[in-house]
Coordinates of C-alpha atoms in Angstrom, one line a residue:
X1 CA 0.0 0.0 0.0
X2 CA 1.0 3.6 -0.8
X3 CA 0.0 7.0 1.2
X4 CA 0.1 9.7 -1.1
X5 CA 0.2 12.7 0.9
X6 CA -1.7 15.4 -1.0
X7 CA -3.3 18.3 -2.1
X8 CA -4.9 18.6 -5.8
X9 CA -2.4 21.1 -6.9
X10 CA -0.6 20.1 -10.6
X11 CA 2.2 18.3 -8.4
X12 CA -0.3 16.7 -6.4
X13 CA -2.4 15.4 -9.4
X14 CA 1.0 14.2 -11.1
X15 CA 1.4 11.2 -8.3
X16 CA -2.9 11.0 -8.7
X17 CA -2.8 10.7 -12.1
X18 CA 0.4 8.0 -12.0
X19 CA -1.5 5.7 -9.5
X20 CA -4.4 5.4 -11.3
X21 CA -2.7 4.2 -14.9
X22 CA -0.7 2.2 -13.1
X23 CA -3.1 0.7 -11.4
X24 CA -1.4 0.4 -7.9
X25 CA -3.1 0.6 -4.9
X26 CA -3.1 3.9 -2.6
X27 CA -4.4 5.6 0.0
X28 CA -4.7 9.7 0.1
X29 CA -3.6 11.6 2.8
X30 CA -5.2 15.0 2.3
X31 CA -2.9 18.1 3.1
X32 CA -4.5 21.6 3.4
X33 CA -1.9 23.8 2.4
X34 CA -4.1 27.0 3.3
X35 CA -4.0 25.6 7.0
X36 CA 0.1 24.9 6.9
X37 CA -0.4 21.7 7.6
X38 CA 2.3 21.0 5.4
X39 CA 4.5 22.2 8.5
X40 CA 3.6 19.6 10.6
X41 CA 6.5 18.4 12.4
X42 CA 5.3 14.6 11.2
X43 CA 4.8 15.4 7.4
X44 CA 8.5 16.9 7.2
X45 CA 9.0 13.7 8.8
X46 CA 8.0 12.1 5.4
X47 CA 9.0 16.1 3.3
X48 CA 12.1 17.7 4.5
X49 CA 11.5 20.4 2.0
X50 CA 7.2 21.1 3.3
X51 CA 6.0 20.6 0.0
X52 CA 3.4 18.4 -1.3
X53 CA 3.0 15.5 -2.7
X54 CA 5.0 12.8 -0.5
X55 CA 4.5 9.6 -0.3
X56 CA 5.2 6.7 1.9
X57 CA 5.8 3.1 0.4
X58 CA 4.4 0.2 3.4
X59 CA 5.9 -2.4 0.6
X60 CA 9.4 -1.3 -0.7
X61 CA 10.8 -4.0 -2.5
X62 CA 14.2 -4.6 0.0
X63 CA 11.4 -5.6 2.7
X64 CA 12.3 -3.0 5.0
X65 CA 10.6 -0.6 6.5
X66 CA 8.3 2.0 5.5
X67 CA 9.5 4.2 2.8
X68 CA 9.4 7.4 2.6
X69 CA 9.7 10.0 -0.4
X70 CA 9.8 13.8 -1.7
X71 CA 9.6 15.6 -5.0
X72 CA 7.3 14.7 -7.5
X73 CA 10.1 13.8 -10.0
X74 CA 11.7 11.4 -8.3
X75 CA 8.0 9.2 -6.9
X76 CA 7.5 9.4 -10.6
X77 CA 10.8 7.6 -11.5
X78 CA 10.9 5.5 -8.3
X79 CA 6.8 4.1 -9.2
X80 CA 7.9 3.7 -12.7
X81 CA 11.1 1.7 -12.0
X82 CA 9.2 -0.7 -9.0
X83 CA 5.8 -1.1 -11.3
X84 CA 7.2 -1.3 -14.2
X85 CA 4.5 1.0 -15.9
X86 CA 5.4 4.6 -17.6
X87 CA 9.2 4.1 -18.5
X88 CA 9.7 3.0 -22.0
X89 CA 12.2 -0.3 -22.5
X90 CA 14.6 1.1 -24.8
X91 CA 17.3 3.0 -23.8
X92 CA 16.8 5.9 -26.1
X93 CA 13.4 5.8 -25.3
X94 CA 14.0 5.6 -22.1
X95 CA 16.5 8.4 -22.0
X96 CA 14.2 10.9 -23.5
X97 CA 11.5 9.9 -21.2
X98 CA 13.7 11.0 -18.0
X99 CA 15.0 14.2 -20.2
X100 CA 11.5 15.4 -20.7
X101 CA 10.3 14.3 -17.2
X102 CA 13.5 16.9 -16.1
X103 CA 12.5 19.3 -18.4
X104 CA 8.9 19.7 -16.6
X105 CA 10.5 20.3 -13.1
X106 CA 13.1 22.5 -14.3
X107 CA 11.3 24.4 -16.4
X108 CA 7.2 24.3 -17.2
X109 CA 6.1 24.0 -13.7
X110 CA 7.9 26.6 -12.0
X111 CA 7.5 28.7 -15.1
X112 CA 3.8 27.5 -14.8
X113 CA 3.6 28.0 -11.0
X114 CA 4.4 31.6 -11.8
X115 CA 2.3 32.7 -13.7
X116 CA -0.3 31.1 -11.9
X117 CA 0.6 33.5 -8.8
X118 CA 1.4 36.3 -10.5
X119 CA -1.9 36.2 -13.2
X120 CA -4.6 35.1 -10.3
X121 CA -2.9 35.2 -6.7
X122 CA -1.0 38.5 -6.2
X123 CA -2.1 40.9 -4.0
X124 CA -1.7 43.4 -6.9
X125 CA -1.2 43.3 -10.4
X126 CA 2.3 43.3 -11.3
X127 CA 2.5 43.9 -14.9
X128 CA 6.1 43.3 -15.0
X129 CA 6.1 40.2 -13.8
X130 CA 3.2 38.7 -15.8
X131 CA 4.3 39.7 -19.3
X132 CA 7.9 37.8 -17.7
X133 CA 6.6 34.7 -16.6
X134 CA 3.5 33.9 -19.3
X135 CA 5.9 34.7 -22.5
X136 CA 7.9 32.7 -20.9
X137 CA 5.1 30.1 -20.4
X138 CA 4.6 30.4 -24.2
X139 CA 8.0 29.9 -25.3
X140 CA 8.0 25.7 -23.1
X141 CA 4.7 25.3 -24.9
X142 CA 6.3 26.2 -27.7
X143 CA 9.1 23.9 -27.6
X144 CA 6.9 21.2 -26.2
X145 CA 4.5 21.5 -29.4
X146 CA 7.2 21.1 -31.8
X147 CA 8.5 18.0 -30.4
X148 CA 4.7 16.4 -30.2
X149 CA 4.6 17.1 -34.1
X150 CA 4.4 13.5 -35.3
X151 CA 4.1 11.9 -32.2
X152 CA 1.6 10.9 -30.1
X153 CA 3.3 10.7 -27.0
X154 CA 6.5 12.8 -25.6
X155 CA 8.5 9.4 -25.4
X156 CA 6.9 7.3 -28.4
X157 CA 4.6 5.7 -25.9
X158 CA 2.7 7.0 -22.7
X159 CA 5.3 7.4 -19.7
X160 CA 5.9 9.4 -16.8
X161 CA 6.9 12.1 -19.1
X162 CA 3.3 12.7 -20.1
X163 CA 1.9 12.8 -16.7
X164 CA 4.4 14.6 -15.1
X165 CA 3.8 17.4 -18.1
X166 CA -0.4 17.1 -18.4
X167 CA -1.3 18.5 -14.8
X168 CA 0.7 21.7 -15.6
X169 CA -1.1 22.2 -19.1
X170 CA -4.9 21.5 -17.2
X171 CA -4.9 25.2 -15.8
X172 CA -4.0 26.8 -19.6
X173 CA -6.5 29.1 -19.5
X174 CA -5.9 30.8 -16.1
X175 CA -1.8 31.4 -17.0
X176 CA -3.1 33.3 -20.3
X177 CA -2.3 30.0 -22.4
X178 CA -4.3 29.2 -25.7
X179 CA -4.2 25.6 -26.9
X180 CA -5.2 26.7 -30.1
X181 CA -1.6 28.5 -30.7
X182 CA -0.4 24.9 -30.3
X183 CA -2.3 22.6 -32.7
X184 CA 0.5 19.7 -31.4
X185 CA -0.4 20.2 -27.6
X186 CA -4.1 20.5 -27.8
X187 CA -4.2 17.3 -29.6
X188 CA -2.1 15.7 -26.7
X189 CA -3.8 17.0 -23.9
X190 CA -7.2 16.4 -25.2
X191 CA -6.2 12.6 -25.6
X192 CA -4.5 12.1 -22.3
X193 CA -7.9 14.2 -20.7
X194 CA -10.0 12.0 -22.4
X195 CA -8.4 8.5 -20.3
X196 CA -10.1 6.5 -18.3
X197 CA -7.2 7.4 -15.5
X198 CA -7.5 10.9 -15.9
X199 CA -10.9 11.1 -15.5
X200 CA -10.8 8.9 -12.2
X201 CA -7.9 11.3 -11.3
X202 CA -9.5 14.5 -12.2
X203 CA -13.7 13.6 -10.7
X204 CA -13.5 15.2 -7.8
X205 CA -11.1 18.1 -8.4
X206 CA -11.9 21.3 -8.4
X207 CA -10.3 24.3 -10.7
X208 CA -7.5 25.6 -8.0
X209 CA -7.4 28.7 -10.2
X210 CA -11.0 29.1 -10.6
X211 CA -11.8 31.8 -8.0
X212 CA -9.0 34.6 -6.8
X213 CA -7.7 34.1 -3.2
X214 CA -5.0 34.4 -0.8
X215 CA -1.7 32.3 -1.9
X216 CA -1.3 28.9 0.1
X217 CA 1.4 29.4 3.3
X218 CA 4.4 28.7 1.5

């Protein structure tokens, strides 16, 4: 059994969305951020660094005791590698997989993440920043759209590449984002949205960016 500790934030729905393709059984472990409960002393337990998701493994495979892990990345990589699902079998396959699964956490979810504070969370407008941090939005979407061109899936097959990606391209709309400048990407997202998996992940998640409030304690 897994405990996913979690909130239904992109990073939180990457782990979501993983565990229900996969198929492997979990338990969630709600975490309101608005209340800091991320700062509880037993969570960093589990999440040195106070973020969600994290996520505790009751079966690792050395038999040992409970396992505990941080950063959305590396659960990705770890699942993938014990399950066996969402990391291609060639090595170049493979390889790009794990490069594209980097390239979200460096680069489209805290580019994402930004714009997301500055367009609906801010206490004030900051024009400055938004112009900054949605061109640069545009110019990952960009570079993710013209590698999809002729491709179904970021890898060559569906992998932890396209799920880590996915929950960061569900709130387009509220970082100024339009699909329809990126023929490549809308025709990705709107299959991996349209899985069976997604929708289980998605059912009972609500539009984080929907109505303007104060930021989460951070």
């Amino acid at each position: 059994m897994l405990d996913l500790y979690y909130a239904p934030t992109p990073n939180g729905q990457k782990l979501r969305l993983y565990l229900e393709e996969a198929g492997l059984p979990y338990r969630l472990v709600p975490v309101s951020l608005s209340k800091g409960e991320q700062f509880d002393p037993a969570f960093l337990r589990i999440a040195p660094n106070n973020k969600i998701p994290a996520l505790l493994d009751h079966a690792p495979a050395d038999g040992g005791a409970p396992l505990p892990l941080f950063e959305s990345g590396a659960m990705l990589l770890y699942l993938a590698e014990k399950s066996g699902f969402g990391l291609p079998n060639s090595e170049r396959a493979r390889n790009e997989a794990v490069q594209w699964l980097f390239w979200q956490m460096a680069g489209l979810g805290p580019m994402a993440g930004q714009a997301g504070y500055f367009c609906v969370y801010a206490p004030e407008q900051v024009p400055f920043a938004i112009e900054r941090y949605t061109r640069e939005l545009a110019r990952l979407y960009g570079v993710l759209d013209r590698h999809l061109a002729g491709r179904d899936w970021i890898a060559g097959e569906y992998s932890i590449a396209d799920i880590a990606c996915y929950p960061w391209i569900v709130p387009h709309a509220a970082h100024r984002q339009d699909l329809a400048a990126f023929p490549h990407v809308r025709r990705w997202f709107e299959a991996i949205a349209g899985r069976p998996a997604t929708r289980r992940a998605y059912a009972d998640v609500e539009d984080v960016y929907a109505v303007r409030g104060a930021p989460v304690k951070a």
